[in-house]
Amino acid sequence: MESYHLIAATRKAWFQLRGAWTSSLPFRAKRLLFITRVLGAGCSGLETYLLTNTDIKRLMVVFTRYLRTMALGKGVDYEGQHIKIMSILEIWRHWQLAPLSIELRVRRLRWLQALVEEPHLHGQLVTTLFGTIRFEEMLGIPPSLEPSGEVRQGAHPWASQVISDIHSLS
């Protein structure tokens, strides 16, 4: 995965507005700038990738570092001698953002919705994910779906990802 390129794009977007993040801009303005510039740059096109947990964690660390900077010390609570640092999820909650894994799941589901709305425009992709191609039949590779409609173990990874995303809705 090209996470290093996405991290570089995220850094570039962050540093283009470096003065805004620690300024006295209102909460909503900072949040909107972060979502559109930094999160947008870092998540652009990721709905089409199969991401591992390592990839997601790597990106979460980068985004969380920026969110902590924007919080201007609110991510740390000093209680006398004890220092309590907000967890990653608490920082994301503070900024009223969904964790990256959920954001990417929503993006994939929207992408899938567009695909399902006009399947005739995406025949090759639908066939690749859920169908059988002649050379696969000749090689004895079974299709991604069982006759019952369930995803077969060892199926195309994207088919498994799509089904996982759909199951997360319930």
mmCIF file of C-alpha atoms in Angstrom:
data_model
loop_
_atom_site.group_PDB
_atom_site.id
_atom_site.type_symbol
_atom_site.label_atom_id
_atom_site.label_comp_id
_atom_site.label_asym_id
_atom_site.label_seq_id
_atom_site.Cartn_x
_atom_site.Cartn_y
_atom_site.Cartn_z
ATOM 1 C CA MET A 1 0.000 0.000 0.000
ATOM 2 C CA GLU A 2 1.210 3.486 -0.660
ATOM 3 C CA SER A 3 0.582 4.759 2.857
ATOM 4 C CA TYR A 4 3.869 6.652 2.803
ATOM 5 C CA HIS A 5 2.629 8.755 -0.126
ATOM 6 C CA LEU A 6 -0.628 9.433 1.694
ATOM 7 C CA ILE A 7 1.241 10.405 4.849
ATOM 8 C CA ALA A 8 3.361 12.797 2.770
ATOM 9 C CA ALA A 9 0.177 14.313 1.274
ATOM 10 C CA THR A 10 -1.252 14.627 4.777
ATOM 11 C CA ARG A 11 1.890 16.380 6.032
ATOM 12 C CA LYS A 12 1.815 18.763 3.083
ATOM 13 C CA ALA A 13 -1.844 19.646 3.729
ATOM 14 C CA TRP A 14 -1.113 20.092 7.443
ATOM 15 C CA PHE A 15 1.868 22.396 6.916
ATOM 16 C CA GLN A 16 0.110 24.504 4.267
ATOM 17 C CA LEU A 17 -2.166 25.773 7.044
ATOM 18 C CA ARG A 18 0.321 25.486 9.905
ATOM 19 C CA GLY A 19 -0.704 28.785 11.496
ATOM 20 C CA ALA A 20 -4.388 27.892 11.587
ATOM 21 C CA TRP A 21 -4.063 24.795 13.769
ATOM 22 C CA THR A 22 -2.772 26.564 16.874
ATOM 23 C CA SER A 23 -4.548 29.869 16.277
ATOM 24 C CA SER A 24 -7.650 31.111 18.038
ATOM 25 C CA LEU A 25 -9.941 29.931 15.249
ATOM 26 C CA PRO A 26 -13.229 28.529 16.533
ATOM 27 C CA PHE A 27 -13.514 24.793 17.134
ATOM 28 C CA ARG A 28 -15.862 24.241 14.174
ATOM 29 C CA ALA A 29 -13.577 26.104 11.762
ATOM 30 C CA LYS A 30 -10.520 24.065 12.772
ATOM 31 C CA ARG A 31 -12.525 20.849 12.550
ATOM 32 C CA LEU A 32 -13.831 21.723 9.078
ATOM 33 C CA LEU A 33 -10.361 22.673 7.836
ATOM 34 C CA PHE A 34 -8.933 19.437 9.230
ATOM 35 C CA ILE A 35 -11.621 17.279 7.614
ATOM 36 C CA THR A 36 -11.402 18.927 4.211
ATOM 37 C CA ARG A 37 -7.658 19.463 3.944
ATOM 38 C CA VAL A 38 -5.808 16.919 6.074
ATOM 39 C CA LEU A 39 -8.238 14.020 6.394
ATOM 40 C CA GLY A 40 -9.273 14.476 2.768
ATOM 41 C CA ALA A 41 -5.666 14.324 1.569
ATOM 42 C CA GLY A 42 -4.867 11.302 3.719
ATOM 43 C CA CYS A 43 -7.962 9.291 2.823
ATOM 44 C CA SER A 44 -8.235 10.187 -0.836
ATOM 45 C CA GLY A 45 -8.902 7.034 -2.819
ATOM 46 C CA LEU A 46 -8.448 4.653 0.118
ATOM 47 C CA GLU A 47 -11.897 3.125 -0.346
ATOM 48 C CA THR A 48 -10.509 1.168 -3.294
ATOM 49 C CA TYR A 49 -7.615 -0.361 -1.337
ATOM 50 C CA LEU A 50 -7.603 -3.417 0.853
ATOM 51 C CA LEU A 51 -6.031 -2.039 3.995
ATOM 52 C CA THR A 52 -4.487 -4.082 6.734
ATOM 53 C CA ASN A 53 -4.864 -3.121 10.377
ATOM 54 C CA THR A 54 -1.219 -1.995 10.266
ATOM 55 C CA ASP A 55 -1.974 0.452 7.443
ATOM 56 C CA ILE A 56 -4.961 1.878 9.302
ATOM 57 C CA LYS A 57 -2.998 2.198 12.551
ATOM 58 C CA ARG A 58 -0.127 3.928 10.733
ATOM 59 C CA LEU A 59 -2.524 6.536 9.330
ATOM 60 C CA MET A 60 -4.401 6.850 12.640
ATOM 61 C CA VAL A 61 -1.148 7.714 14.433
ATOM 62 C CA VAL A 62 -0.431 10.521 11.967
ATOM 63 C CA PHE A 63 -3.945 11.968 12.162
ATOM 64 C CA THR A 64 -4.052 11.638 15.950
ATOM 65 C CA ARG A 65 -0.760 13.520 16.305
ATOM 66 C CA TYR A 66 -2.279 16.417 14.364
ATOM 67 C CA LEU A 67 -5.526 16.279 16.344
ATOM 68 C CA ARG A 68 -3.566 16.430 19.605
ATOM 69 C CA THR A 69 -1.696 19.492 18.341
ATOM 70 C CA MET A 70 -4.986 21.157 17.437
ATOM 71 C CA ALA A 71 -6.361 20.397 20.914
ATOM 72 C CA LEU A 72 -3.783 22.829 22.384
ATOM 73 C CA GLY A 73 -3.051 20.816 25.506
ATOM 74 C CA LYS A 74 -6.625 19.637 26.059
ATOM 75 C CA GLY A 75 -5.473 16.107 25.255
ATOM 76 C CA VAL A 76 -3.583 16.010 28.541
ATOM 77 C CA ASP A 77 -5.149 16.389 31.973
ATOM 78 C CA TYR A 78 -2.838 17.374 34.826
ATOM 79 C CA GLU A 79 -4.157 16.175 38.186
ATOM 80 C CA GLY A 80 -1.529 17.146 40.731
ATOM 81 C CA GLN A 81 1.347 14.707 40.310
ATOM 82 C CA HIS A 82 -0.574 12.512 37.855
ATOM 83 C CA ILE A 83 -0.804 13.145 34.137
ATOM 84 C CA LYS A 84 -3.730 11.607 32.265
ATOM 85 C CA ILE A 85 -3.373 11.535 28.484
ATOM 86 C CA MET A 86 -6.484 11.135 26.346
ATOM 87 C CA SER A 87 -6.577 7.921 24.370
ATOM 88 C CA ILE A 88 -6.631 7.933 20.588
ATOM 89 C CA LEU A 89 -10.391 7.375 20.508
ATOM 90 C CA GLU A 90 -10.980 10.093 23.106
ATOM 91 C CA ILE A 91 -9.073 12.592 20.970
ATOM 92 C CA TRP A 92 -11.122 11.627 17.921
ATOM 93 C CA ARG A 93 -14.317 11.970 20.023
ATOM 94 C CA HIS A 94 -13.162 15.380 21.265
ATOM 95 C CA TRP A 95 -13.006 16.563 17.644
ATOM 96 C CA GLN A 96 -16.320 14.811 16.877
ATOM 97 C CA LEU A 97 -14.746 12.570 14.248
ATOM 98 C CA ALA A 98 -15.278 8.894 13.564
ATOM 99 C CA PRO A 99 -12.186 6.680 13.798
ATOM 100 C CA LEU A 100 -10.458 6.095 10.486
ATOM 101 C CA SER A 101 -11.609 2.476 10.181
ATOM 102 C CA ILE A 102 -15.252 3.580 10.400
ATOM 103 C CA GLU A 103 -14.702 6.501 8.019
ATOM 104 C CA LEU A 104 -13.164 4.169 5.450
ATOM 105 C CA ARG A 105 -15.988 1.656 5.894
ATOM 106 C CA VAL A 106 -18.542 4.399 5.195
ATOM 107 C CA ARG A 107 -16.593 5.462 2.105
ATOM 108 C CA ARG A 108 -16.455 1.872 0.830
ATOM 109 C CA LEU A 109 -20.193 1.432 1.392
ATOM 110 C CA ARG A 110 -20.923 4.631 -0.527
ATOM 111 C CA TRP A 111 -18.676 3.402 -3.321
ATOM 112 C CA LEU A 112 -20.497 0.056 -3.292
ATOM 113 C CA GLN A 113 -23.840 1.868 -3.380
ATOM 114 C CA ALA A 114 -22.761 3.726 -6.524
ATOM 115 C CA LEU A 115 -21.653 0.422 -8.020
ATOM 116 C CA VAL A 116 -24.992 -1.262 -7.242
ATOM 117 C CA GLU A 117 -27.022 1.661 -8.602
ATOM 118 C CA GLU A 118 -25.613 1.071 -12.096
ATOM 119 C CA PRO A 119 -24.147 -2.447 -12.236
ATOM 120 C CA HIS A 120 -24.141 -2.458 -16.045
ATOM 121 C CA LEU A 121 -21.388 0.171 -15.942
ATOM 122 C CA HIS A 122 -19.255 -1.944 -13.613
ATOM 123 C CA GLY A 123 -19.642 -5.423 -15.092
ATOM 124 C CA GLN A 124 -15.946 -6.273 -15.002
ATOM 125 C CA LEU A 125 -15.596 -5.343 -11.345
ATOM 126 C CA VAL A 126 -18.739 -7.228 -10.297
ATOM 127 C CA THR A 127 -17.531 -10.283 -12.216
ATOM 128 C CA THR A 128 -14.084 -10.068 -10.655
ATOM 129 C CA LEU A 129 -15.491 -9.874 -7.140
ATOM 130 C CA PHE A 130 -18.447 -12.216 -7.285
ATOM 131 C CA GLY A 131 -18.449 -14.020 -10.614
ATOM 132 C CA THR A 132 -16.400 -16.596 -12.440
ATOM 133 C CA ILE A 133 -14.005 -15.821 -15.257
ATOM 134 C CA ARG A 134 -13.286 -18.506 -17.907
ATOM 135 C CA PHE A 135 -9.615 -18.924 -17.054
ATOM 136 C CA GLU A 136 -10.575 -19.442 -13.398
ATOM 137 C CA GLU A 137 -12.940 -22.228 -14.452
ATOM 138 C CA MET A 138 -10.200 -23.809 -16.557
ATOM 139 C CA LEU A 139 -7.777 -23.657 -13.619
ATOM 140 C CA GLY A 140 -10.401 -25.052 -11.234
ATOM 141 C CA ILE A 141 -10.575 -21.895 -9.096
ATOM 142 C CA PRO A 142 -13.991 -21.753 -7.435
ATOM 143 C CA PRO A 143 -16.016 -18.510 -7.500
ATOM 144 C CA SER A 144 -16.037 -16.147 -4.532
ATOM 145 C CA LEU A 145 -19.641 -16.985 -3.682
ATOM 146 C CA GLU A 146 -21.084 -20.322 -2.650
ATOM 147 C CA PRO A 147 -24.302 -21.419 -4.392
ATOM 148 C CA SER A 148 -26.118 -20.326 -1.204
ATOM 149 C CA GLY A 149 -24.838 -16.746 -1.704
ATOM 150 C CA GLU A 150 -22.326 -16.797 1.152
ATOM 151 C CA VAL A 151 -18.733 -15.772 0.604
ATOM 152 C CA ARG A 152 -16.480 -18.793 0.261
ATOM 153 C CA GLN A 153 -13.443 -19.049 2.517
ATOM 154 C CA GLY A 154 -10.380 -18.015 0.521
ATOM 155 C CA ALA A 155 -12.540 -15.870 -1.777
ATOM 156 C CA HIS A 156 -11.367 -12.709 -3.463
ATOM 157 C CA PRO A 157 -10.261 -10.410 -0.598
ATOM 158 C CA TRP A 158 -12.453 -7.579 -1.832
ATOM 159 C CA ALA A 159 -15.534 -9.814 -1.766
ATOM 160 C CA SER A 160 -14.787 -10.603 1.874
ATOM 161 C CA GLN A 161 -14.273 -6.889 2.618
ATOM 162 C CA VAL A 162 -17.565 -5.916 0.965
ATOM 163 C CA ILE A 163 -19.500 -8.556 2.881
ATOM 164 C CA SER A 164 -17.796 -7.514 6.129
ATOM 165 C CA ASP A 165 -18.787 -3.888 5.500
ATOM 166 C CA ILE A 166 -22.389 -4.869 4.771
ATOM 167 C CA HIS A 167 -22.570 -6.997 7.927
ATOM 168 C CA SER A 168 -21.319 -4.046 9.962
ATOM 169 C CA LEU A 169 -24.530 -2.204 9.103
ATOM 170 C CA SER A 170 -26.615 -4.568 11.230
#
